[in-house]
PDB file of C-alpha atoms in Angstrom:
ATOM      1  CA  MET A   3     -15.747  11.150 -75.537  1.00 74.00           C
ATOM      2  CA  SER A   4     -14.733  12.046 -79.307  1.00 77.00           C
ATOM      3  CA  SER A   5     -18.048  10.033 -81.140  1.00 82.00           C
ATOM      4  CA  LEU A   6     -20.160  12.342 -78.658  1.00 80.00           C
ATOM      5  CA  ILE A   7     -18.253  15.400 -79.022  1.00 81.00           C
ATOM      6  CA  GLN A   8     -18.760  14.939 -82.934  1.00 83.00           C
ATOM      7  CA  ALA A   9     -22.383  14.127 -82.296  1.00 83.00           C
ATOM      8  CA  VAL A  10     -22.512  17.400 -80.702  1.00 80.00           C
ATOM      9  CA  GLU A  11     -20.172  18.990 -83.456  1.00 79.00           C
ATOM     10  CA  ASP A  12     -22.944  17.935 -86.103  1.00 80.00           C
ATOM     11  CA  GLY A  13     -26.220  18.496 -84.560  1.00 81.00           C
ATOM     12  CA  GLU A  14     -28.260  21.230 -85.813  1.00 81.00           C
ATOM     13  CA  TRP A  15     -29.336  22.997 -83.005  1.00 79.00           C
ATOM     14  CA  SER A  16     -30.175  26.341 -84.933  1.00 79.00           C
ATOM     15  CA  ARG A  17     -34.279  25.719 -84.744  1.00 83.00           C
ATOM     16  CA  SER A  18     -34.492  26.138 -80.839  1.00 83.00           C
ATOM     17  CA  ALA A  19     -30.776  27.166 -80.219  1.00 83.00           C
ATOM     18  CA  ASP A  20     -32.305  28.951 -77.120  1.00 86.00           C
ATOM     19  CA  VAL A  21     -33.430  26.076 -75.523  1.00 89.00           C
ATOM     20  CA  ALA A  22     -30.177  24.284 -76.325  1.00 88.00           C
ATOM     21  CA  LEU A  23     -28.321  26.763 -74.957  1.00 87.00           C
ATOM     22  CA  GLU A  24     -30.575  26.970 -71.795  1.00 91.00           C
ATOM     23  CA  GLU A  25     -30.108  22.876 -71.364  1.00 91.00           C
ATOM     24  CA  ALA A  26     -26.046  22.988 -71.657  1.00 90.00           C
ATOM     25  CA  ARG A  27     -25.711  25.472 -69.504  1.00 92.00           C
ATOM     26  CA  ARG A  28     -28.062  23.185 -66.872  1.00 94.00           C
ATOM     27  CA  ILE A  29     -25.927  20.220 -67.556  1.00 93.00           C
ATOM     28  CA  PHE A  30     -22.737  22.117 -67.169  1.00 92.00           C
ATOM     29  CA  ASP A  31     -23.828  23.510 -63.828  1.00 93.00           C
ATOM     30  CA  ALA A  32     -24.951  19.808 -63.093  1.00 93.00           C
ATOM     31  CA  GLU A  33     -21.449  18.496 -63.832  1.00 92.00           C
ATOM     32  CA  SER A  34     -19.374  21.569 -61.956  1.00 91.00           C
ATOM     33  CA  ALA A  35     -21.957  20.681 -58.841  1.00 93.00           C
ATOM     34  CA  ARG A  36     -20.843  16.936 -58.609  1.00 92.00           C
ATOM     35  CA  ARG A  37     -17.349  17.763 -58.777  1.00 92.00           C
ATOM     36  CA  SER A  38     -17.205  20.605 -55.995  1.00 92.00           C
ATOM     37  CA  GLY A  39     -19.985  17.871 -54.121  1.00 93.00           C
ATOM     38  CA  ALA A  40     -16.984  15.833 -54.471  1.00 93.00           C
ATOM     39  CA  ASP A  41     -14.623  17.742 -53.538  1.00 93.00           C
ATOM     40  CA  GLY A  42     -16.894  19.543 -50.354  1.00 93.00           C
ATOM     41  CA  LYS A  43     -17.400  15.727 -49.054  1.00 94.00           C
ATOM     42  CA  ALA A  44     -13.579  14.276 -49.125  1.00 93.00           C
ATOM     43  CA  GLY A  45     -12.738  17.865 -47.061  1.00 93.00           C
ATOM     44  CA  ILE A  46     -15.246  16.583 -44.712  1.00 94.00           C
ATOM     45  CA  TYR A  47     -14.190  13.121 -44.214  1.00 94.00           C
ATOM     46  CA  LEU A  48     -10.451  14.583 -44.154  1.00 93.00           C
ATOM     47  CA  ALA A  49     -11.278  16.252 -41.477  1.00 92.00           C
ATOM     48  CA  ALA A  50     -13.232  13.540 -39.273  1.00 91.00           C
ATOM     49  CA  ILE A  51     -10.066  10.912 -40.299  1.00 91.00           C
ATOM     50  CA  THR A  52      -7.951  13.600 -38.766  1.00 89.00           C
ATOM     51  CA  ALA A  53      -9.972  13.754 -35.875  1.00 89.00           C
ATOM     52  CA  LEU A  54      -9.990   9.771 -35.506  1.00 86.00           C
ATOM     53  CA  ILE A  55      -6.370   9.017 -35.430  1.00 83.00           C
ATOM     54  CA  PRO A  56      -5.558  10.816 -32.117  1.00 83.00           C
ATOM     55  CA  VAL A  57      -8.930   8.462 -30.660  1.00 82.00           C
ATOM     56  CA  LEU A  58      -7.657   5.559 -31.875  1.00 81.00           C
ATOM     57  CA  THR A  59      -4.180   6.045 -31.175  1.00 79.00           C
ATOM     58  CA  SER A  60      -4.812   6.811 -27.320  1.00 82.00           C
ATOM     59  CA  LEU A  61      -6.963   3.290 -27.474  1.00 79.00           C
ATOM     60  CA  LEU A  62      -3.556   0.800 -28.523  1.00 76.00           C
ATOM     61  CA  PRO A  63      -2.175   0.935 -24.827  1.00 75.00           C
ATOM     62  CA  ASN A  64      -5.660  -0.869 -23.537  1.00 74.00           C
ATOM     63  CA  LEU A  65      -5.699  -3.618 -26.421  1.00 72.00           C
ATOM     64  CA  TRP A  66      -2.447  -5.160 -24.990  1.00 70.00           C
ATOM     65  CA  GLY A  67      -0.760  -5.923 -22.210  1.00 68.00           C
ATOM     66  CA  SER A  68       0.253  -8.334 -19.281  1.00 68.00           C
ATOM     67  CA  GLU A  69      -2.914  -8.387 -17.668  1.00 74.00           C
ATOM     68  CA  ILE A  70      -5.175  -8.693 -20.582  1.00 73.00           C
ATOM     69  CA  HIS A  71      -6.171 -12.384 -22.253  1.00 75.00           C
ATOM     70  CA  LEU A  72      -4.239 -13.958 -24.813  1.00 77.00           C
ATOM     71  CA  VAL A  73      -6.788 -14.251 -26.977  1.00 78.00           C
ATOM     72  CA  LEU A  74      -8.658 -11.044 -26.471  1.00 79.00           C
ATOM     73  CA  GLY A  75      -5.859  -9.144 -27.013  1.00 79.00           C
ATOM     74  CA  SER A  76      -4.878 -10.690 -30.104  1.00 84.00           C
ATOM     75  CA  LEU A  77      -8.316 -10.323 -31.692  1.00 87.00           C
ATOM     76  CA  SER A  78      -8.506  -6.812 -30.479  1.00 85.00           C
ATOM     77  CA  LEU A  79      -5.265  -5.814 -31.828  1.00 87.00           C
ATOM     78  CA  VAL A  80      -6.337  -7.707 -34.948  1.00 90.00           C
ATOM     79  CA  THR A  81      -9.468  -5.714 -35.437  1.00 90.00           C
ATOM     80  CA  PHE A  82      -7.959  -2.731 -34.551  1.00 90.00           C
ATOM     81  CA  GLY A  83      -5.069  -2.816 -37.614  1.00 90.00           C
ATOM     82  CA  VAL A  84      -7.967  -3.921 -39.847  1.00 93.00           C
ATOM     83  CA  SER A  85     -10.101  -0.691 -39.142  1.00 91.00           C
ATOM     84  CA  VAL A  86      -6.728   1.456 -38.886  1.00 90.00           C
ATOM     85  CA  ALA A  87      -6.155  -0.002 -42.450  1.00 93.00           C
ATOM     86  CA  TYR A  88      -9.797   0.786 -43.486  1.00 94.00           C
ATOM     87  CA  LEU A  89      -9.402   4.411 -41.941  1.00 93.00           C
ATOM     88  CA  VAL A  90      -5.833   5.033 -44.104  1.00 93.00           C
ATOM     89  CA  GLY A  91      -7.326   3.401 -46.985  1.00 94.00           C
ATOM     90  CA  ALA A  92     -10.420   6.481 -46.957  1.00 94.00           C
ATOM     91  CA  GLY A  93      -8.001   8.574 -45.977  1.00 93.00           C
ATOM     92  CA  TRP A  94      -5.827   8.177 -49.529  1.00 94.00           C
ATOM     93  CA  TRP A  95      -8.968   7.987 -51.234  1.00 94.00           C
ATOM     94  CA  ALA A  96     -10.366  11.366 -50.298  1.00 94.00           C
ATOM     95  CA  PHE A  97      -6.928  12.929 -50.647  1.00 92.00           C
ATOM     96  CA  LYS A  98      -7.275  11.468 -54.302  1.00 93.00           C
ATOM     97  CA  THR A  99     -10.558  13.242 -54.617  1.00 92.00           C
ATOM     98  CA  ILE A 100      -9.561  16.712 -53.918  1.00 89.00           C
ATOM     99  CA  GLY A 101      -6.393  16.467 -55.784  1.00 84.00           C
ATOM    100  CA  VAL A 102      -6.311  19.002 -58.468  1.00 81.00           C
ATOM    101  CA  ALA A 103      -7.323  17.790 -62.007  1.00 79.00           C
ATOM    102  CA  THR A 104      -7.878  19.329 -65.207  1.00 80.00           C
ATOM    103  CA  SER A 105     -11.249  21.217 -65.853  1.00 82.00           C
ATOM    104  CA  HIS A 106     -12.719  22.313 -69.127  1.00 82.00           C
ATOM    105  CA  THR A 107     -15.103  25.444 -69.305  1.00 83.00           C
ATOM    106  CA  ILE A 108     -15.790  27.804 -71.827  1.00 82.00           C
ATOM    107  CA  SER A 109     -13.954  31.534 -71.838  1.00 84.00           C
ATOM    108  CA  PRO A 110     -15.099  35.338 -73.234  1.00 86.00           C
ATOM    109  CA  TYR A 111     -13.053  33.755 -76.155  1.00 85.00           C
ATOM    110  CA  ASP A 112     -15.647  31.210 -76.440  1.00 82.00           C
ATOM    111  CA  ILE A 113     -18.254  33.522 -76.034  1.00 83.00           C
ATOM    112  CA  ALA A 114     -16.575  35.908 -78.490  1.00 86.00           C
ATOM    113  CA  MET A 115     -16.112  33.385 -81.258  1.00 83.00           C
ATOM    114  CA  SER A 116     -19.748  32.092 -81.339  1.00 81.00           C
ATOM    115  CA  TRP A 117     -21.306  35.576 -81.769  1.00 83.00           C
ATOM    116  CA  LYS A 118     -18.959  35.424 -85.197  1.00 83.00           C
ATOM    117  CA  THR A 119     -20.837  32.985 -86.524  1.00 80.00           C
ATOM    118  CA  ASP A 120     -24.684  32.983 -88.264  1.00 82.00           C
ATOM    119  CA  ASP A 121     -26.270  31.881 -85.243  1.00 85.00           C
ATOM    120  CA  PRO A 122     -24.217  32.265 -82.018  1.00 85.00           C
ATOM    121  CA  GLU A 123     -26.736  31.077 -78.954  1.00 88.00           C
ATOM    122  CA  GLN A 124     -26.016  27.404 -81.114  1.00 86.00           C
ATOM    123  CA  GLY A 125     -22.299  28.109 -80.709  1.00 87.00           C
ATOM    124  CA  LEU A 126     -22.601  28.596 -77.284  1.00 89.00           C
ATOM    125  CA  ALA A 127     -24.442  25.905 -76.984  1.00 89.00           C
ATOM    126  CA  LYS A 128     -22.497  23.164 -78.525  1.00 88.00           C
ATOM    127  CA  ARG A 129     -19.109  25.083 -77.230  1.00 89.00           C
ATOM    128  CA  LEU A 130     -20.771  25.027 -73.131  1.00 91.00           C
ATOM    129  CA  ALA A 131     -21.856  20.572 -74.264  1.00 90.00           C
ATOM    130  CA  LYS A 132     -18.082  19.737 -75.531  1.00 90.00           C
ATOM    131  CA  ALA A 133     -17.057  21.110 -72.451  1.00 90.00           C
ATOM    132  CA  VAL A 134     -19.145  18.871 -70.568  1.00 90.00           C
ATOM    133  CA  ILE A 135     -18.541  15.931 -72.352  1.00 90.00           C
ATOM    134  CA  THR A 136     -14.368  16.675 -71.820  1.00 89.00           C
ATOM    135  CA  ASN A 137     -15.126  16.626 -68.368  1.00 89.00           C
ATOM    136  CA  TYR A 138     -16.965  13.546 -67.636  1.00 90.00           C
ATOM    137  CA  ASP A 139     -14.182  11.605 -67.189  1.00 90.00           C
ATOM    138  CA  GLY A 140     -12.594  13.574 -64.476  1.00 90.00           C
ATOM    139  CA  VAL A 141     -15.655  13.802 -62.760  1.00 92.00           C
ATOM    140  CA  ASN A 142     -16.741  10.700 -62.854  1.00 92.00           C
ATOM    141  CA  GLU A 143     -13.047   9.646 -61.682  1.00 94.00           C
ATOM    142  CA  LYS A 144     -13.893  12.326 -58.470  1.00 93.00           C
ATOM    143  CA  VAL A 145     -16.855  10.526 -57.793  1.00 94.00           C
ATOM    144  CA  LEU A 146     -15.514   6.918 -57.559  1.00 95.00           C
ATOM    145  CA  PHE A 147     -13.042   8.366 -55.335  1.00 95.00           C
ATOM    146  CA  ILE A 148     -15.278   9.863 -52.776  1.00 95.00           C
ATOM    147  CA  LYS A 149     -17.598   6.497 -53.501  1.00 95.00           C
ATOM    148  CA  LEU A 150     -14.269   4.496 -52.267  1.00 96.00           C
ATOM    149  CA  THR A 151     -13.885   6.874 -49.500  1.00 95.00           C
ATOM    150  CA  HIS A 152     -17.203   6.604 -48.073  1.00 95.00           C
ATOM    151  CA  ALA A 153     -17.273   2.531 -48.546  1.00 96.00           C
ATOM    152  CA  TYR A 154     -13.709   2.970 -46.882  1.00 95.00           C
ATOM    153  CA  LEU A 155     -14.815   4.725 -43.852  1.00 94.00           C
ATOM    154  CA  LEU A 156     -18.139   2.302 -43.693  1.00 95.00           C
ATOM    155  CA  ARG A 157     -15.535  -0.425 -43.329  1.00 95.00           C
ATOM    156  CA  SER A 158     -13.895   0.973 -41.149  1.00 92.00           C
ATOM    157  CA  PHE A 159     -16.522   2.482 -38.608  1.00 92.00           C
ATOM    158  CA  PHE A 160     -17.664  -1.495 -38.837  1.00 94.00           C
ATOM    159  CA  CYS A 161     -14.216  -3.127 -37.533  1.00 92.00           C
ATOM    160  CA  PHE A 162     -14.697  -0.738 -34.853  1.00 90.00           C
ATOM    161  CA  VAL A 163     -18.071  -1.707 -33.341  1.00 92.00           C
ATOM    162  CA  ALA A 164     -16.776  -5.387 -33.684  1.00 92.00           C
ATOM    163  CA  LEU A 165     -13.757  -4.444 -31.704  1.00 88.00           C
ATOM    164  CA  LEU A 166     -16.270  -2.792 -29.074  1.00 87.00           C
ATOM    165  CA  LEU A 167     -18.120  -5.837 -29.324  1.00 90.00           C
ATOM    166  CA  ILE A 168     -15.186  -7.931 -28.351  1.00 87.00           C
ATOM    167  CA  GLN A 169     -14.694  -5.673 -25.609  1.00 84.00           C
ATOM    168  CA  ALA A 170     -17.444  -5.770 -24.284  1.00 85.00           C
ATOM    169  CA  SER A 171     -19.054  -8.725 -24.449  1.00 85.00           C
ATOM    170  CA  TRP A 172     -15.702 -10.531 -23.300  1.00 80.00           C
ATOM    171  CA  PRO A 173     -15.754 -10.547 -19.494  1.00 79.00           C
ATOM    172  CA  ILE A 174     -19.761 -12.460 -20.574  1.00 83.00           C
ATOM    173  CA  ALA A 175     -18.214 -14.905 -22.778  1.00 78.00           C
ATOM    174  CA  ALA A 176     -15.340 -15.640 -20.307  1.00 75.00           C
ATOM    175  CA  SER A 177     -17.771 -16.157 -17.421  1.00 80.00           C
ATOM    176  CA  ILE A 178     -19.985 -18.405 -19.064  1.00 80.00           C
ATOM    177  CA  VAL A 179     -17.111 -20.648 -20.134  1.00 73.00           C
ATOM    178  CA  GLU A 180     -15.321 -20.802 -16.894  1.00 75.00           C
ATOM    179  CA  VAL A 181     -19.225 -22.184 -15.515  1.00 76.00           C
ATOM    180  CA  VAL A 182     -19.378 -24.529 -18.409  1.00 73.00           C
ATOM    181  CA  ILE A 183     -15.702 -25.960 -17.173  1.00 73.00           C
ATOM    182  CA  GLU A 184     -16.617 -26.313 -13.644  1.00 75.00           C
ATOM    183  CA  HIS A 185     -20.456 -27.647 -14.760  1.00 72.00           C
ATOM    184  CA  SER A 186     -18.479 -30.749 -17.050  1.00 70.00           C
ATOM    185  CA  LYS A 187     -15.505 -30.984 -14.080  1.00 64.00           C
ATOM    186  CA  TRP A 188     -18.150 -31.408 -11.428  1.00 59.00           C
ATOM    187  CA  SER A 189     -20.727 -33.492 -13.829  1.00 58.00           C
ATOM    188  CA  GLU A 190     -17.181 -36.139 -14.513  1.00 59.00           C
ATOM    189  CA  LYS A 191     -16.947 -35.944 -10.384  1.00 56.00           C
ATOM    190  CA  LEU A 192     -20.726 -36.768  -9.857  1.00 50.00           C
ATOM    191  CA  SER A 193     -19.987 -39.960 -12.907  1.00 57.00           C
ATOM    192  CA  SER A 194     -17.399 -41.442 -11.079  1.00 58.00           C
ATOM    193  CA  LEU A 195     -18.967 -40.786  -8.040  1.00 50.00           C
ATOM    194  CA  ILE A 196     -21.676 -42.702  -9.814  1.00 54.00           C
ATOM    195  CA  LYS A 197     -19.387 -45.311 -10.664  1.00 54.00           C
ATOM    196  CA  CYS A 198     -17.693 -45.884  -7.051  1.00 53.00           C
ATOM    197  CA  LEU A 199     -21.058 -46.457  -6.005  1.00 46.00           C
TER     198      LEU A 199
END
């Protein structure tokens, strides 16, 4: 970042200072929009996670009990646990996203100091560009955190889909296994009957 700041400082933008100032403003606004977009998404994700927690805890008593098969209960609890772990991870990354971070901007002082130079537009463009460069790490970190939040939420969603598939397909799978077992017992009886004859 120091080399970028030095390149801005050494740059000669006086020939088209108004264009440089306009581009610096555009880049500064784009970086501010990236930061606020990440914060906004994190708020939405936190609201969704907060709404999901009570729903998920209400499912827990139905996953284990004396009338539930041991294999079904074990699979359901493991899948539920992994899904909740991913959901908690998503919440953690969302909280890290909305955490207060340092943000650099220009102030009225910077404007006043720019107008004390021979080329105020160039000075202001350089100050804006340096503020953008200084903010890169913080904005990129927020964007990374929101991407991790999204990835964890997606994994949690797929785990819950797997849980629902396990719950829905268990009666069918259990019936198929019973038929196969009955069929194998019938074929054993038939083969023993053929041997007797």
